[in-house]
Every structure is written in structure tokens, then in C-alpha cells.
Amino acid sequence: MHIDSLKAVALSVRALSMDGVQKANSGHPGLPMGCAELGALLYGEVLKHNPADSGWFDRDRFVLSAGHGSMFLYSLLHLSGYKLPLEELKKFRQLGSKTPGHPEYGWTDGVETTTGPLGAGFSNAVGMAIAESMLAAKFNTSEHKVVDHYTYALSGDGCMMEGITSEAASLAGHLGLGRLIVFYDSNKISIEGNTDITFTESVADRYRAYNWQVLEGDMYDFAGMAGLIEKAKAEGGKPSLIILKSVIGKGSPNKAGSHDVHGAPLGTDEVKATRKNLGIPEDAEFYIDPKAVEYFKSRKADFQDAQDEWQAVFDAWAKATPELKKEWDQWMAGTPDLSGIKWPEYKVGDSAATRSASGSAMKAIAAALGNFMGGSADLEPSNKTGLGQGDYSRENCSGRTLRFGVREHAMGGIANGIALHGGLRTFCATFLVFADYMRPPIRLANLMKLPVTYVFTHDSIYVGEDGPTHQPVEHLESLRIIPGMTVLRPGDGEETNVAWEMALEKTDGPVALALTRQNLSVYQKADKDWQKTMRKGAYIVKEVDGTPDVVLVATGSEVNLALKAADMSGKKVRVVSMPSRETFLKQDAAFRKAILPEGVKTVVAETGIVNGWEGIASNADSVLCMRSFGESGPAGDVEKYFGFVPENLAKLL
């Protein structure tokens, strides 16, 4: 181990971090300064990575769960040779720079995930470790290991307080993810002061109860930390938590160890004092120790050799197992081949809940796509998400149904981690009303443009007796307003097949499927090319001769309602199914006018809140939507109580 060189790297991390924050007059210098030794050890000696190729598939993953300490990561990426020049560190937190306030996936070379919301990165790391184990079980042979890497994460006291971290840690321990190693920066400081004011539990005992190996050491002992990492790697049956005692803002003579250094610049005078304390010239901004530069220059060949050695193993494996190599290429392509899927077939008049139709479609997808996997938050019998491909477990890493347990928040974060890792196409599922529990990871999935599919069943007041706590009314709209999100609410079994096709075809963001508990009849489609047209968000289900008197737009279960209302209205009513309003509104004006002719009254029916339909309905009186929470009672009674019956809708036409 090159102790002197690692000390030079740590010194450089402290200098770059405090100066980046000071120049921006914004940021968090405490963690980078407090954890500099760990960063030096990881990026210099521990991680299997190649800064010259950040996309090398078998690299170790490092997740900065405590994303507020982003200068820690940026400093190390620059020093170790990733495509992050010093000029970008000098533009920390400035518009358009490669060093945003919190790490952003797809924006900065070497950043594995977008972090900042505390605990989100921890859950992503759990997902990455799951993905590694599944791919290893699939592709490794007794002669060749082509998937053989670890997932590391750095979490702070804030991460450890967050509920998502507890959920994810519990599942990781249950699954025995031995290739997951988390460092806990235990500095006992939060924004408001010492953690004693809010956080006095034994984190070590909690993680032991989660079935983790817990190791403890000193953040500033290179040899000690290296030994702990080796112990963690040697424990194949449990994830490891390495608790490292640290001093936040280490090196600052007047602010180290205090909450003052957590989330604010040191200040001009303290920066100078810190430079003096560290042995850096007082006027040397963005100082980098020459020994650190020379160290990483000397490591460059080693990093490349590690990738070259893997490539040689991979090439030998590909030659020995051509069929596995073919599957590897398919899985890694990112765009699934849907041509082999035998979709469920329906005829007009068939009756099925769209959750059931989705379940049938998912089994067909899983039979054709070997990397399609995911699971439900303890609701598989209700969500209909069983794939018939075995359960993933510590004993069976080849299983493709994940049992998340009642952990919706962590489920969303873990699904993001699986998608980030690469090689697998994932979904997760719960009731639509519980999308609220996983909204933060849904938002992050959109921010990172991850192709995760959310299966949200029990999508309306037709949940019935479970009452307003379980009847989603605002949730469709709350998902639609997330930038990048595609929400699909199919109206029958045939539309559900196409909705799944659309979800799998989308590679630049997530898709939410809103699915019914109650049965819906398959209806005749006037548009003979409706499967293509539906991809634009809406199509004509029932057409009339000439110009319609009214256009009746509906989504999901309300399409059947709309057809009945149109038949009894006595008017020329065009019925439009609009499974994805936001997709429809993105189309050109000519298409929108072809579906919704100008000057023709437009009425909307949906069992969600009225908000958002202002741009579709002709006026406020042309909408049959929810304007309150639901009520508890049999579905039919609730339906009548809120007026979702043909006679009532017909009056609006």
C-alpha cells in the first residue's frame, strides 16, 4: 500500500473540496474533508475500475449515498483520471457545469447514480448488488467469471436516519447480499447540531439484527480500513456495514467536528487557516499535491490492466459459450426484442380486469425475455405480477420474481439500482394509492431517465369497501405532472397488451401502468390501426358518420362507461380512449385536431381528480371526474354515489 501517496490524495481532496465550496459560496465541505482518506483508499487501491473507461461493465460500483458531499466524489474522479477536468471543479454548482450541487447520473463521467435525497443511494446500491448476483448466476461458468464485482456505498448519519435506508438494509440482509459493502461515516453531526439531539440508537446492533456483518474502525487508518474491506469481501453470505469514526471537516482548525462545517463554506479566513494547518500555501487555490498526480499516473496502467485481464476472460468465455454470449448481447443492448412475445389474445366481449390482463402479458414477456424481472411490495396475488420463473433468493439468484415485502419506498430505489446497473429490465408493483410511498424514487427515475415500469393496480374508487384510504383519486394526476413520466391507463385487455409494449419500448424513462381491480369488457375499435395510433396517446374507439356532435374522452375503466353513455345519448358521439394524456398532448396539432376536432364539444370521464383535464374538456361542466376523496362501500354503490353511471354521463353530452 502506498501510504504516502494516499495521504497526498487525501490532502488534495480536502483542498479541492473546501475551495470548490468556497468559490461557489454554497455546498457541503464537511463530509469530503472528513472522509478524504477513505476516498483515497477506494479510488487508489480498492475499486476495480478504469477511469479511462467509466462504462466498463465489470467495474466495481461506488455510490455516494450522502450526495450532499459531492465534492468528495468530484475531487476523486478528477484526481484518478475520469473525464472531469479541474476547470469543472472550479465551476462547482454553476449552471451547466459537470459538477452540479449533487451528483447526477449521465451528466458527470464516473457518477453511478443521482443522489442527494438521503438514503436513495443506499437503496440504489442494494439494487446494483441484486443485479450483479442475478447476472453472475446467469452468465458465469465454472471456467470463466465475467460478472465479478462489488458494490460500495458511502452513507452518513442522515442516511442512517432515513426510513428508506432501513427498508433497503432489511431486505439486503434477508437476501444475503455478500457483495454489498457500505461505509458509514459516523461523525455524529447533522445540520442542527450533534446527533445526540435526535439519534442515539446503536446503528451497529440494528444492522446486526438485519443480518449484516458489522465492522468498526478509524477513518484515518489506511491499513485498518483496508483490512476491514478484506474482511467484508471475505464474508460472502452477508452484506457488510463498515462503521468508520470520523471528524467532519477534518483539517479545519476552528470548525472541524462542528455542525458549522456541514453545509456551509468555511469562509475566507478559515480557508486560509485550514491551508496553513494542512501545510498548503495560503494562496494556493484548488491545490493538488504533486505526489497525488504522480500516484494516479503510476496507477493508470494498473487500472487498464484490470480491464484487459477481464476482457481476455470475457473473450475466452464468449468463444466457449456462444449461446450465452448471444444472450449477453441481447440483455446488454438495452432495447428488448419484442418479436418473440406471444401476447394474450382477446375477442370483443371478453371480460377481464386490466390487472389480470397485465399479469397474463407479464408471463408472456418473461417467457420471451430472459432478463425481464421484478416484483411486488407483498401484493403479488393482487397485482398479478408473478412471472412463473422462480423467486429470487440467496439460494436462487436465478429467480426472477423479487419479493420486496412491505417496503414500497425501498422497492422504488432498488428498482432504480437494478436499472442503473445494466443488463436487466425491471418492474415493481403495488396499489396505485401507495405510489405516494415511492414517489421520491419515481421522481429520481425520471430525472435519470431509467426504463423502470411501475405496475399500479386498484386504480380507482372501484376498490370499494377498502374505502378512501385505498381509493386513489389524485394519484394519476400526481404521476402525470412529473417531467418525463409516461402514465398509461388501458381500458381493456387488448389495450393492456399494447401498454406493456409501449413500456418495454421506452428506454429513456419510466412508465406507470394504472390497472383496474374490476373486470372490463373488451370493446370493438373503430380505428383499424388503433395499436399504432394508441402509441400517440389516444385513438378513436367509436366513430360516427360525418362530424360528431360530441367527442367523449375516457381513460381506463371509463371507456366502457363512455360507450354505454354514447349509445343512450341520442347524439352523434365519438368515443376516444386516451390511455396517455401527456403523450397525446405532445403530438402535433394536426393529430390532436383529428382526434378532437375544433368547434366540437369535448366531454371527459375519468375516476381521478378533475385537475389536468382543462386542456381537453370544453369547459368545467363537461367533466365527470372526482372532486373529493372516495367513500367506503361496495363498488357498485360507490360508483352510483359519485355518478359514474351511463345515465349521468349521458346528461353531459
XYZ file of C-alpha atoms in Angstrom:
653
model
C 0.000 0.000 0.000
C 1.297 3.444 -0.955
C 0.583 5.271 2.307
C 2.437 8.487 1.484
C 0.719 8.716 -1.894
C -2.680 8.084 -0.350
C -2.053 10.837 2.187
C -1.264 13.161 -0.724
C -4.545 12.200 -2.396
C -6.474 12.809 0.831
C -4.809 16.197 1.247
C -5.794 17.085 -2.322
C -9.400 16.017 -1.753
C -9.601 18.325 1.271
C -8.090 21.228 -0.617
C -10.223 20.835 -3.732
C -13.405 20.319 -1.744
C -13.095 23.309 0.547
C -12.075 25.558 -2.361
C -14.865 24.354 -4.632
C -17.452 25.079 -1.959
C -15.844 28.393 -1.048
C -15.752 29.618 -4.653
C -19.373 28.625 -5.192
C -20.272 30.132 -1.818
C -22.509 27.106 -1.478
C -22.150 23.445 -0.628
C -21.061 20.917 1.969
C -17.329 20.770 2.751
C -17.663 18.704 5.930
C -18.055 15.202 4.504
C -15.387 15.494 1.790
C -12.861 16.779 4.292
C -13.836 14.208 6.891
C -13.792 11.206 4.539
C -10.821 12.097 2.340
C -8.718 9.117 3.485
C -11.449 6.633 2.644
C -11.861 8.179 -0.799
C -8.143 7.999 -1.465
C -8.032 4.350 -0.434
C -11.075 3.400 -2.511
C -10.158 5.132 -5.768
C -6.464 4.406 -5.429
C -6.247 0.856 -4.093
C -9.624 -0.842 -3.625
C -12.004 -0.241 -6.502
C -11.756 -2.394 -9.593
C -12.246 0.392 -12.106
C -10.691 2.049 -15.102
C -11.086 5.835 -15.227
C -10.277 5.681 -18.954
C -13.490 3.694 -19.499
C -16.199 4.539 -16.976
C -18.615 2.198 -18.767
C -16.567 -0.976 -18.260
C -19.278 -3.430 -17.325
C -17.447 -5.436 -14.673
C -16.226 -2.401 -12.746
C -16.969 -2.098 -9.054
C -19.766 0.360 -8.411
C -19.344 3.195 -5.921
C -22.413 5.093 -4.730
C -22.166 8.320 -2.739
C -25.437 7.964 -0.855
C -24.614 11.093 1.140
C -24.792 13.054 -2.093
C -24.508 16.446 -0.440
C -20.797 15.677 -0.129
C -20.475 15.760 -3.897
C -17.089 17.500 -3.919
C -15.705 14.322 -2.339
C -16.699 12.405 -5.461
C -15.777 15.112 -7.960
C -12.313 15.513 -6.429
C -11.639 11.787 -6.612
C -12.976 11.452 -10.150
C -10.703 14.266 -11.292
C -7.643 13.017 -9.446
C -7.994 9.403 -10.548
C -8.368 10.278 -14.230
C -12.034 10.332 -15.159
C -13.206 12.832 -17.771
C -13.689 15.632 -15.284
C -11.140 18.435 -15.765
C -10.104 20.753 -12.960
C -11.899 23.659 -14.625
C -15.190 21.883 -13.934
C -14.354 21.622 -10.222
C -13.775 25.356 -10.259
C -17.325 25.764 -11.602
C -18.896 23.754 -8.773
C -22.650 24.331 -8.528
C -22.679 26.699 -11.504
C -25.195 26.476 -14.305
C -24.167 23.952 -16.927
C -21.080 22.681 -15.114
C -20.208 18.986 -14.815
C -20.106 19.455 -11.044
C -23.710 20.104 -10.015
C -24.685 20.508 -6.384
C -25.489 16.812 -6.052
C -24.130 14.039 -8.301
C -26.207 13.474 -11.437
C -26.179 10.220 -13.378
C -25.499 10.569 -17.091
C -24.083 14.051 -16.648
C -20.709 13.578 -14.965
C -18.303 10.856 -16.047
C -17.937 8.224 -13.328
C -21.114 9.070 -11.415
C -23.125 5.860 -10.976
C -26.413 7.358 -9.787
C -28.128 10.623 -8.938
C -28.002 11.117 -5.178
C -28.919 13.804 -2.709
C -32.200 12.668 -1.157
C -30.673 10.827 1.772
C -30.867 7.055 1.668
C -31.748 6.949 -2.021
C -28.226 5.973 -2.976
C -28.151 3.259 -0.317
C -31.244 1.658 -1.844
C -29.743 2.008 -5.337
C -26.669 0.149 -4.116
C -28.852 -2.706 -2.881
C -30.406 -2.898 -6.350
C -26.997 -2.917 -8.004
C -25.869 -5.769 -5.763
C -29.000 -7.749 -6.615
C -28.385 -7.188 -10.317
C -24.757 -8.312 -10.007
C -25.787 -11.537 -8.305
C -28.501 -12.297 -10.871
C -26.192 -11.689 -13.820
C -23.417 -13.718 -12.202
C -25.820 -16.622 -11.715
C -26.865 -16.384 -15.348
C -23.574 -15.871 -17.162
C -20.688 -17.140 -15.044
C -19.408 -20.642 -15.698
C -17.067 -22.871 -13.740
C -14.267 -21.848 -16.128
C -14.965 -18.141 -16.548
C -16.325 -15.385 -14.319
C -17.459 -12.483 -16.458
C -19.608 -10.883 -13.746
C -17.441 -10.499 -10.669
C -17.631 -7.113 -8.980
C -18.636 -5.411 -5.742
C -20.966 -2.572 -4.899
C -19.715 0.010 -2.403
C -21.632 2.904 -0.875
C -20.833 5.746 1.482
C -23.620 6.782 3.830
C -23.765 9.325 6.623
C -25.776 9.821 9.773
C -28.603 11.351 7.740
C -28.821 8.274 5.502
C -28.961 6.075 8.576
C -31.900 8.052 9.946
C -33.977 7.768 6.769
C -36.643 5.096 6.581
C -35.729 4.064 3.045
C -32.296 3.005 4.289
C -33.803 0.785 6.953
C -36.170 -0.825 4.451
C -33.392 -1.486 1.954
C -30.952 -2.722 4.599
C -33.526 -5.139 5.969
C -34.112 -6.671 2.549
C -30.385 -6.756 1.728
C -29.692 -8.676 4.915
C -32.537 -11.082 4.246
C -31.175 -11.729 0.755
C -27.607 -12.169 1.989
C -26.034 -9.763 -0.494
C -22.416 -10.528 0.307
C -21.025 -8.280 -2.421
C -22.579 -5.161 -0.931
C -20.250 -3.131 1.294
C -21.483 0.090 2.897
C -19.278 2.580 4.728
C -20.933 4.583 7.479
C -19.293 7.962 8.015
C -20.055 8.204 11.725
C -19.219 11.779 12.644
C -22.239 12.387 14.891
C -23.075 15.701 13.243
C -26.234 16.791 11.429
C -27.366 20.192 10.197
C -28.949 21.138 13.507
C -26.054 20.030 15.703
C -24.767 16.895 17.368
C -26.797 13.803 16.512
C -27.341 13.240 20.235
C -30.324 15.574 19.963
C -32.187 13.098 17.746
C -30.233 9.916 17.034
C -28.888 7.841 19.910
C -29.644 4.271 18.864
C -26.986 1.645 18.233
C -26.733 1.501 14.465
C -24.345 -1.439 14.771
C -26.846 -3.516 16.714
C -29.623 -2.604 14.313
C -27.596 -3.807 11.344
C -26.585 -6.981 13.108
C -30.299 -7.615 13.582
C -30.730 -7.065 9.842
C -28.246 -9.921 9.271
C -25.348 -7.706 8.252
C -21.727 -8.183 9.168
C -20.780 -5.083 11.163
C -17.173 -3.925 11.333
C -15.816 -0.836 13.041
C -12.693 1.238 12.532
C -10.981 4.592 12.162
C -11.475 6.764 9.070
C -7.820 7.828 9.216
C -6.153 4.421 9.478
C -5.384 3.300 5.921
C -4.164 -0.157 6.870
C -7.030 -0.683 9.263
C -9.644 0.297 6.660
C -8.016 -1.937 4.056
C -8.186 -4.851 6.488
C -11.850 -4.208 7.199
C -12.629 -4.164 3.476
C -10.891 -7.525 3.079
C -12.999 -8.945 5.923
C -16.113 -7.584 4.234
C -15.170 -9.182 0.923
C -14.448 -12.479 2.655
C -17.997 -12.611 4.063
C -19.934 -13.995 1.131
C -23.227 -14.589 2.907
C -23.975 -11.187 4.371
C -23.706 -7.553 3.324
C -21.190 -5.597 5.392
C -21.505 -2.285 7.202
C -18.133 -0.716 7.981
C -18.607 1.956 10.637
C -15.797 4.485 10.480
C -15.392 7.050 13.220
C -14.576 10.376 11.646
C -14.282 14.108 12.237
C -16.467 16.222 9.989
C -14.469 18.967 8.312
C -11.154 17.432 9.387
C -8.299 19.841 8.807
C -10.249 22.971 9.625
C -8.694 24.301 12.856
C -11.791 26.126 14.103
C -14.755 24.309 12.549
C -13.777 20.622 12.412
C -16.147 18.470 14.434
C -18.958 21.057 14.427
C -22.199 21.401 12.538
C -20.931 24.733 11.160
C -18.861 22.859 8.576
C -21.644 20.507 7.458
C -23.473 22.614 4.904
C -21.749 25.967 4.507
C -18.451 27.292 3.137
C -15.609 27.590 5.629
C -15.236 31.305 4.936
C -12.208 33.128 3.554
C -10.314 33.362 6.838
C -10.952 29.746 7.799
C -9.909 28.510 4.358
C -6.570 30.265 4.810
C -6.232 28.875 8.312
C -7.041 25.399 7.046
C -4.447 25.616 4.286
C -1.864 26.618 6.853
C -2.967 23.803 9.134
C -2.653 21.302 6.279
C 0.706 22.633 5.123
C -0.634 24.159 1.926
C 0.458 27.637 0.762
C -2.209 30.080 1.941
C -2.798 31.472 -1.565
C -2.842 28.079 -3.353
C -6.438 27.714 -4.562
C -7.513 24.253 -5.757
C -4.251 22.798 -4.590
C -3.264 19.322 -5.754
C -0.290 17.624 -4.161
C 2.201 16.625 -6.900
C 2.548 13.233 -5.193
C -1.165 12.611 -5.834
C -0.722 13.390 -9.524
C 2.254 11.068 -9.819
C 0.449 8.343 -7.878
C -2.516 8.196 -10.219
C -0.235 8.386 -13.241
C 1.515 5.300 -11.926
C -1.831 3.571 -11.328
C -3.160 4.267 -14.829
C -1.567 1.156 -16.326
C -2.821 -0.978 -13.434
C -6.362 0.233 -13.994
C -6.137 -0.595 -17.689
C -4.551 -3.981 -16.965
C -7.504 -4.917 -14.747
C -9.920 -4.248 -17.592
C -7.694 -6.001 -20.129
C -7.488 -9.088 -17.920
C -11.257 -9.147 -17.669
C -11.573 -8.678 -21.430
C -9.358 -11.706 -22.012
C -11.564 -13.783 -19.712
C -14.648 -12.422 -21.449
C -13.308 -13.258 -24.908
C -12.474 -16.799 -23.828
C -15.915 -17.162 -22.270
C -17.600 -15.849 -25.428
C -15.713 -18.365 -27.544
C -16.536 -21.248 -25.195
C -20.219 -20.349 -24.724
C -21.554 -18.725 -27.911
C -25.195 -19.140 -26.887
C -24.575 -17.336 -23.590
C -22.694 -14.630 -25.490
C -25.711 -14.173 -27.759
C -27.954 -13.737 -24.722
C -25.426 -11.370 -23.169
C -25.582 -9.153 -26.222
C -29.374 -9.191 -26.146
C -29.522 -8.355 -22.470
C -26.956 -5.580 -22.656
C -28.482 -3.950 -25.725
C -30.990 -2.074 -23.583
C -33.684 -2.311 -26.256
C -35.607 -5.558 -25.877
C -36.645 -7.608 -28.898
C -40.418 -7.972 -28.545
C -40.923 -10.060 -31.669
C -40.915 -13.357 -29.779
C -43.613 -12.424 -27.270
C -46.836 -14.399 -27.624
C -49.287 -11.839 -26.350
C -52.577 -12.971 -24.792
C -55.446 -12.908 -27.263
C -58.879 -11.397 -26.718
C -62.103 -11.072 -28.630
C -64.796 -8.444 -28.315
C -66.954 -9.128 -25.279
C -64.288 -10.915 -23.255
C -64.171 -9.679 -19.690
C -61.065 -9.260 -17.540
C -59.619 -6.794 -15.073
C -56.680 -4.984 -16.608
C -54.551 -6.120 -13.644
C -55.283 -9.706 -14.733
C -54.648 -8.891 -18.375
C -51.362 -7.319 -17.293
C -50.466 -10.460 -15.357
C -51.022 -12.584 -18.439
C -48.953 -10.185 -20.528
C -46.133 -10.248 -17.989
C -45.919 -14.026 -18.063
C -45.713 -13.863 -21.856
C -42.981 -11.232 -21.652
C -41.000 -13.238 -19.110
C -41.199 -16.346 -21.273
C -39.667 -14.438 -24.194
C -37.274 -12.040 -22.436
C -34.875 -13.771 -20.088
C -33.801 -10.533 -18.412
C -37.302 -9.321 -17.539
C -37.634 -9.357 -13.754
C -39.051 -7.519 -10.773
C -41.609 -7.862 -8.040
C -44.305 -6.527 -5.795
C -44.467 -4.984 -2.335
C -46.189 -8.006 -0.758
C -49.146 -7.687 -3.154
C -48.322 -10.175 -5.894
C -51.664 -12.034 -5.612
C -53.458 -8.696 -6.059
C -51.055 -7.069 -8.517
C -50.909 -10.302 -10.596
C -47.166 -9.884 -11.112
C -45.931 -13.446 -10.662
C -43.767 -14.391 -13.634
C -43.681 -18.152 -13.175
C -39.864 -18.021 -13.351
C -38.990 -18.755 -9.718
C -38.320 -16.445 -6.788
C -35.026 -14.627 -6.389
C -33.379 -15.538 -3.075
C -29.965 -16.055 -1.537
C -30.295 -19.716 -2.532
C -31.616 -18.990 -6.007
C -30.122 -15.918 -7.639
C -31.583 -17.090 -10.953
C -35.152 -16.468 -9.795
C -36.823 -13.523 -11.499
C -39.580 -12.612 -9.055
C -38.341 -10.338 -6.282
C -40.281 -10.421 -3.038
C -39.873 -6.864 -1.786
C -42.073 -7.187 1.280
C -43.984 -4.148 2.500
C -41.195 -1.769 1.565
C -42.540 0.472 -1.200
C -40.009 3.286 -0.765
C -37.011 0.966 -0.856
C -38.618 -1.035 -3.663
C -38.561 2.032 -5.901
C -34.946 2.795 -5.020
C -33.849 -0.808 -5.512
C -35.577 -0.953 -8.900
C -33.622 2.169 -9.871
C -30.400 0.472 -8.813
C -31.183 -2.589 -10.917
C -31.862 -0.388 -13.933
C -28.701 1.632 -13.324
C -26.550 -1.476 -13.137
C -27.463 -2.583 -16.640
C -28.354 -5.931 -18.168
C -31.824 -6.345 -16.672
C -35.249 -4.907 -17.466
C -37.145 -4.394 -14.243
C -40.565 -3.544 -12.853
C -42.059 -3.070 -9.419
C -45.651 -3.161 -8.258
C -48.103 -2.025 -5.602
C -51.544 -0.432 -5.336
C -51.802 2.935 -7.090
C -52.637 4.680 -3.822
C -49.256 3.607 -2.433
C -47.366 5.299 -5.238
C -47.083 8.060 -2.670
C -44.781 5.874 -0.588
C -42.346 5.568 -3.500
C -42.691 8.974 -5.095
C -39.079 10.063 -4.367
C -37.530 7.144 -6.311
C -40.119 7.588 -9.079
C -39.018 11.201 -9.374
C -35.365 10.171 -9.449
C -36.086 7.521 -12.100
C -37.481 10.269 -14.318
C -34.560 12.554 -13.545
C -32.139 9.767 -14.534
C -34.307 8.584 -17.469
C -34.372 4.995 -16.241
C -36.612 2.449 -18.017
C -38.404 1.149 -14.921
C -42.022 0.016 -15.245
C -44.425 0.626 -12.354
C -47.398 -1.706 -12.133
C -50.049 0.171 -10.154
C -53.267 -1.777 -9.662
C -56.540 -0.978 -7.865
C -56.540 2.305 -9.701
C -59.793 3.998 -8.646
C -62.821 4.249 -6.363
C -63.822 0.804 -7.633
C -61.620 -0.574 -4.863
C -64.895 -0.197 -2.985
C -65.089 -1.458 0.582
C -61.494 -0.596 1.445
C -62.625 2.997 1.414
C -60.961 6.355 0.803
C -57.630 5.328 2.348
C -57.207 2.841 -0.504
C -59.116 4.589 -3.282
C -56.697 6.683 -5.367
C -58.178 9.897 -6.723
C -55.287 12.373 -7.027
C -52.624 9.817 -7.895
C -52.977 9.675 -11.667
C -52.533 13.422 -11.869
C -49.685 13.416 -9.362
C -47.785 10.987 -11.603
C -48.628 12.782 -14.845
C -47.093 16.036 -13.661
C -43.631 14.504 -13.086
C -41.424 15.652 -16.001
C -40.672 12.749 -18.336
C -43.206 10.363 -16.817
C -45.470 8.298 -19.071
C -48.716 7.174 -17.454
C -50.758 4.524 -19.269
C -54.296 3.651 -18.210
C -55.531 0.953 -20.598
C -59.262 0.324 -20.961
C -59.365 -3.405 -21.749
C -57.183 -6.462 -22.229
C -56.135 -5.543 -25.753
C -55.027 -2.070 -24.706
C -53.139 -3.614 -21.788
C -51.011 -5.653 -24.212
C -50.124 -2.509 -26.149
C -49.464 -0.602 -22.933
C -46.866 -3.210 -21.998
C -45.347 -2.976 -25.466
C -45.090 0.777 -25.051
C -43.499 0.360 -21.616
C -40.861 -2.026 -22.935
C -40.169 0.120 -25.987
C -39.430 3.164 -23.848
C -35.732 3.305 -22.978
C -35.400 6.913 -21.827
C -37.640 6.994 -18.781
C -40.123 5.122 -16.619
C -43.697 4.119 -17.376
C -46.557 3.741 -14.917
C -49.396 1.344 -15.729
C -52.658 2.130 -13.927
C -54.731 -1.050 -13.825
C -58.182 -1.999 -12.602
C -59.322 -4.376 -9.931
C -62.739 -4.823 -11.584
C -63.461 -6.664 -14.825
C -63.778 -4.678 -18.057
C -65.273 -5.792 -21.363
C -63.098 -5.840 -24.475
C -64.640 -3.396 -26.961
C -64.635 -3.037 -30.734
C -62.173 -0.442 -32.029
C -63.252 1.796 -34.888
C -59.655 2.682 -35.688
C -58.378 -0.358 -37.600
C -54.815 0.768 -36.907
C -55.522 1.514 -33.251
C -52.474 -0.315 -31.908
C -50.245 2.123 -33.765
C -52.411 5.146 -33.025
C -52.554 4.343 -29.302
C -48.815 4.944 -29.164
C -49.655 8.603 -29.742
C -51.709 8.642 -26.555
C -55.281 8.407 -27.878
C -57.372 6.820 -30.616
C -60.987 6.615 -31.756
C -62.914 3.676 -30.305
C -66.388 4.566 -31.621
C -66.872 6.724 -34.700
C -69.930 8.341 -36.246
C -70.860 9.376 -39.770
C -69.866 12.934 -40.530
C -68.903 15.449 -37.904
C -69.691 14.320 -34.353
C -71.942 16.350 -32.096
C -69.768 15.487 -29.127
C -66.392 13.857 -28.516
C -66.362 11.807 -25.326
C -62.853 11.178 -23.984
C -62.291 8.487 -21.373
C -59.440 6.528 -19.840
C -59.227 3.041 -18.395
C -62.424 1.660 -16.943
C -64.371 4.722 -18.036
C -64.096 3.795 -21.737
C -66.707 1.096 -21.243
C -68.817 3.641 -19.367
C -68.399 6.120 -22.217
C -69.555 3.615 -24.815
C -72.736 2.930 -22.870
C -73.407 6.631 -22.355
C -72.855 7.357 -26.047
C -75.359 4.679 -27.060
C -78.127 6.124 -24.897
C -77.479 9.803 -25.588
C -79.356 10.118 -28.882
C -76.469 12.186 -30.272
C -73.631 11.544 -32.680
C -70.916 10.784 -30.135
C -67.334 9.928 -30.997
C -65.730 7.945 -28.160
C -61.988 8.352 -27.672
C -59.792 6.229 -25.463
C -56.916 8.288 -24.108
C -54.608 5.906 -22.209
C -51.857 8.543 -22.009
C -52.938 12.157 -21.887
C -49.415 13.555 -21.664
C -48.365 11.537 -24.718
C -51.375 12.816 -26.657
C -50.605 16.421 -25.760
C -47.058 16.031 -27.137
C -48.367 15.193 -30.629
C -48.555 17.713 -33.433
C -51.600 19.922 -33.844
C -52.843 18.021 -36.895
C -53.099 14.744 -34.993
C -54.716 16.353 -31.963
C -57.320 18.046 -34.160
C -58.019 14.786 -35.972
C -58.929 13.196 -32.648
C -60.551 16.279 -31.060
C -61.990 18.449 -33.883
C -62.061 22.171 -33.267
C -65.509 23.560 -32.523
C -66.867 20.226 -31.316
C -67.862 19.838 -27.681
C -65.490 17.586 -25.741
C -66.515 15.763 -22.552
C -64.111 13.846 -20.290
C -64.770 10.897 -17.968
C -62.162 9.562 -15.521
C -62.333 8.381 -11.920
C -59.470 10.669 -10.943
C -59.473 14.286 -9.898
C -60.553 16.877 -12.422
C -57.235 18.742 -12.399
C -55.327 18.480 -15.646
C -58.298 17.935 -17.941
C -58.800 21.668 -18.503
C -56.896 21.461 -21.766
C -59.094 18.667 -23.115
C -62.660 19.272 -21.885
C -64.641 22.116 -23.446
C -65.497 23.639 -20.082
C -65.751 22.908 -16.360
C -69.225 21.414 -16.796
C -68.030 18.889 -19.375
C -66.104 16.689 -16.963
C -67.148 13.648 -14.964
C -64.286 13.258 -12.518
C -63.674 13.048 -8.798
C -63.791 16.244 -6.754
C -63.305 14.668 -3.336
C -61.928 11.570 -1.668
C -63.831 8.334 -2.147
C -66.217 6.533 0.198
C -66.297 3.088 1.774
C -68.889 0.695 0.378
C -69.483 -1.941 -2.290
C -68.008 -0.837 -5.606
C -71.383 -0.623 -7.303
C -72.768 1.599 -4.582
C -69.703 3.861 -4.643
C -69.970 4.056 -8.427
C -73.574 5.273 -8.219
C -72.846 7.630 -5.321
C -70.265 9.517 -7.373
C -72.319 9.412 -10.563
C -70.134 7.132 -12.683
C -73.158 5.578 -14.404
C -74.154 5.835 -18.087
C -77.276 7.873 -17.410
C -75.382 10.543 -15.555
C -72.590 10.762 -18.110
C -75.109 10.914 -20.954
C -76.562 14.093 -19.445
C -73.235 15.848 -20.038
C -73.242 15.076 -23.762
